[in-house]
C-alpha atoms as a printed R data frame, in Angstrom:
    type eleno elety resid chain resno        x       y       z
1   ATOM     1    CA   UNK     A     1  -87.236 -39.218 -29.617
2   ATOM     2    CA   UNK     A     2  -87.443 -40.670 -26.325
3   ATOM     3    CA   UNK     A     3  -86.205 -38.644 -22.465
4   ATOM     4    CA   UNK     A     4  -83.704 -40.729 -22.468
5   ATOM     5    CA   UNK     A     5  -82.531 -40.152 -26.062
6   ATOM     6    CA   UNK     A     6  -82.829 -36.999 -25.957
7   ATOM     7    CA   UNK     A     7  -80.426 -36.034 -22.582
8   ATOM     8    CA   UNK     A     8  -78.248 -38.822 -25.017
9   ATOM     9    CA   UNK     A     9  -77.726 -35.726 -28.078
10  ATOM    10    CA   UNK     A    10  -78.023 -33.462 -25.537
11  ATOM    11    CA   UNK     A    11  -74.967 -33.876 -23.560
12  ATOM    12    CA   UNK     A    12  -73.195 -35.080 -27.307
13  ATOM    13    CA   UNK     A    13  -73.834 -31.942 -28.564
14  ATOM    14    CA   UNK     A    14  -71.822 -30.392 -25.728
15  ATOM    15    CA   UNK     A    15  -69.261 -32.262 -25.128
16  ATOM    16    CA   UNK     A    16  -70.791 -33.587 -21.641
17  ATOM    17    CA   UNK     A    17  -70.347 -36.081 -19.485
18  ATOM    18    CA   UNK     A    18  -72.798 -37.485 -17.155
19  ATOM    19    CA   UNK     A    19  -70.394 -36.417 -14.168
20  ATOM    20    CA   UNK     A    20  -70.785 -32.648 -16.069
21  ATOM    21    CA   UNK     A    21  -74.687 -32.336 -15.515
22  ATOM    22    CA   UNK     A    22  -74.760 -33.793 -12.434
23  ATOM    23    CA   UNK     A    23  -72.483 -31.233 -10.999
24  ATOM    24    CA   UNK     A    24  -74.495 -28.344 -12.154
25  ATOM    25    CA   UNK     A    25  -77.590 -29.729 -11.186
26  ATOM    26    CA   UNK     A    26  -76.755 -31.332  -7.784
27  ATOM    27    CA   UNK     A    27  -79.102 -34.536  -8.836
28  ATOM    28    CA   UNK     A    28  -77.325 -37.886  -8.237
29  ATOM    29    CA   UNK     A    29  -75.225 -39.789 -10.609
30  ATOM    30    CA   UNK     A    30  -77.499 -43.097  -9.953
31  ATOM    31    CA   UNK     A    31  -80.159 -40.767 -11.192
32  ATOM    32    CA   UNK     A    32  -79.320 -39.244 -13.737
33  ATOM    33    CA   UNK     A    33  -77.495 -42.999 -14.759
34  ATOM    34    CA   UNK     A    34  -81.107 -43.907 -14.602
35  ATOM    35    CA   UNK     A    35  -82.278 -41.186 -16.437
36  ATOM    36    CA   UNK     A    36  -80.004 -42.032 -19.347
37  ATOM    37    CA   UNK     A    37  -80.814 -45.559 -19.187
38  ATOM    38    CA   UNK     A    38  -84.994 -44.677 -19.547
39  ATOM    39    CA   UNK     A    39  -85.421 -46.373 -16.303
40  ATOM    40    CA   UNK     A    40  -86.642 -43.796 -14.580
41  ATOM    41    CA   UNK     A    41  -88.530 -40.222 -16.038
42  ATOM    42    CA   UNK     A    42  -87.621 -36.527 -14.024
43  ATOM    43    CA   UNK     A    43  -89.905 -35.006 -11.593
44  ATOM    44    CA   UNK     A    44  -90.393 -31.883 -13.036
45  ATOM    45    CA   UNK     A    45  -88.823 -30.250 -10.832
46  ATOM    46    CA   UNK     A    46  -85.458 -32.235 -11.778
47  ATOM    47    CA   UNK     A    47  -86.320 -31.966 -15.070
48  ATOM    48    CA   UNK     A    48  -86.227 -28.310 -14.465
49  ATOM    49    CA   UNK     A    49  -82.903 -28.650 -13.653
50  ATOM    50    CA   UNK     A    50  -81.839 -30.354 -16.104
51  ATOM    51    CA   UNK     A    51  -82.962 -27.886 -18.872
52  ATOM    52    CA   UNK     A    52  -81.442 -25.203 -17.050
53  ATOM    53    CA   UNK     A    53  -78.445 -26.321 -17.317
54  ATOM    54    CA   UNK     A    54  -78.692 -27.506 -20.843
55  ATOM    55    CA   UNK     A    55  -80.290 -24.277 -21.605
56  ATOM    56    CA   UNK     A    56  -83.379 -25.387 -23.359
57  ATOM    57    CA   UNK     A    57  -86.435 -25.817 -23.102
58  ATOM    58    CA   UNK     A    58  -88.689 -28.259 -21.420
59  ATOM    59    CA   UNK     A    59  -90.360 -28.802 -24.671
60  ATOM    60    CA   UNK     A    60  -87.930 -29.861 -26.622
61  ATOM    61    CA   UNK     A    61  -85.940 -31.924 -23.135
62  ATOM    62    CA   UNK     A    62  -89.076 -34.333 -23.220
63  ATOM    63    CA   UNK     A    63  -88.837 -34.297 -27.752
64  ATOM    64    CA   UNK     A    64  -92.008 -32.294 -28.584
65  ATOM    65    CA   UNK     A    65  -89.610 -29.289 -30.061
66  ATOM    66    CA   UNK     A    66  -86.932 -29.740 -32.718
67  ATOM    67    CA   UNK     A    67  -83.410 -28.974 -31.058
68  ATOM    68    CA   UNK     A    68  -82.243 -26.222 -32.360
69  ATOM    69    CA   UNK     A    69  -79.419 -28.905 -33.793
70  ATOM    70    CA   UNK     A    70  -82.386 -30.325 -35.854
71  ATOM    71    CA   UNK     A    71  -83.742 -27.402 -37.128
72  ATOM    72    CA   UNK     A    72  -79.951 -26.592 -38.120
73  ATOM    73    CA   UNK     A    73  -79.745 -29.270 -40.555
74  ATOM    74    CA   UNK     A    74  -83.702 -29.279 -41.620
75  ATOM    75    CA   UNK     A    75  -81.905 -25.662 -43.050
76  ATOM    76    CA   UNK     A    76  -78.624 -26.944 -44.359
77  ATOM    77    CA   UNK     A    77  -81.016 -29.423 -46.742
78  ATOM    78    CA   UNK     A    78  -83.287 -27.135 -48.095
79  ATOM    79    CA   UNK     A    79  -80.947 -24.992 -48.346
80  ATOM    80    CA   UNK     A    80  -78.315 -28.228 -50.133
81  ATOM    81    CA   UNK     A    81  -81.558 -28.482 -52.140
82  ATOM    82    CA   UNK     A    82  -82.345 -25.162 -53.314
83  ATOM    83    CA   UNK     A    83  -78.950 -24.613 -54.859
84  ATOM    84    CA   UNK     A    84  -79.272 -27.430 -57.274
85  ATOM    85    CA   UNK     A    85  -82.278 -26.162 -58.285
86  ATOM    86    CA   UNK     A    86  -82.435 -22.969 -61.326
87  ATOM    87    CA   UNK     A    87  -83.029 -19.412 -60.255
88  ATOM    88    CA   UNK     A    88  -86.933 -19.833 -61.198
89  ATOM    89    CA   UNK     A    89  -86.946 -22.802 -59.083
90  ATOM    90    CA   UNK     A    90  -85.190 -21.208 -56.656
91  ATOM    91    CA   UNK     A    91  -88.166 -18.440 -56.815
92  ATOM    92    CA   UNK     A    92  -90.646 -20.895 -56.745
93  ATOM    93    CA   UNK     A    93  -89.569 -22.527 -53.233
94  ATOM    94    CA   UNK     A    94  -89.228 -19.021 -51.883
95  ATOM    95    CA   UNK     A    95  -92.639 -18.151 -52.883
96  ATOM    96    CA   UNK     A    96  -93.790 -21.221 -50.985
97  ATOM    97    CA   UNK     A    97  -91.826 -20.724 -48.265
98  ATOM    98    CA   UNK     A    98  -93.457 -17.232 -48.149
99  ATOM    99    CA   UNK     A    99  -96.869 -18.556 -48.413
100 ATOM   100    CA   UNK     A   100  -96.416 -21.489 -46.120
101 ATOM   101    CA   UNK     A   101  -95.439 -18.849 -43.476
102 ATOM   102    CA   UNK     A   102  -97.620 -16.270 -43.666
103 ATOM   103    CA   UNK     A   103 -100.620 -19.376 -43.310
104 ATOM   104    CA   UNK     A   104  -98.858 -21.053 -40.899
105 ATOM   105    CA   UNK     A   105  -98.752 -17.574 -38.869
C-alpha cells in the first residue's frame, strides 16, 4: 500500500477529516491534500508529525508494517477458520503456530 492510500485509510479508521489532521499537525491543508492525492510525499519531519498525530509508527504510515487493523482482521480470519476445525484440527493448528513462533524468534 502506498503512502496516500495508507494515510487515507488511517484517517478513515479514526473518522478524521483532512482538516482534523491539519489542525493537529499544523501542516497546510493544500499539502495534506497533495499527500492524499499522491501528488507529493511528505518530508521526514512532516511524516513524523503525521505518524505522531495518528499514533502509528513511521513504518506503518509508509506501508512497510501491518497496521493493528490489518493484524486484527488476520486474527479474526484465523479464529474463524479454527472454529470450523475439529478438536484435533485446532490442536494441530496451535502446534503449527507454536512451531512457527519458535522458528521466527
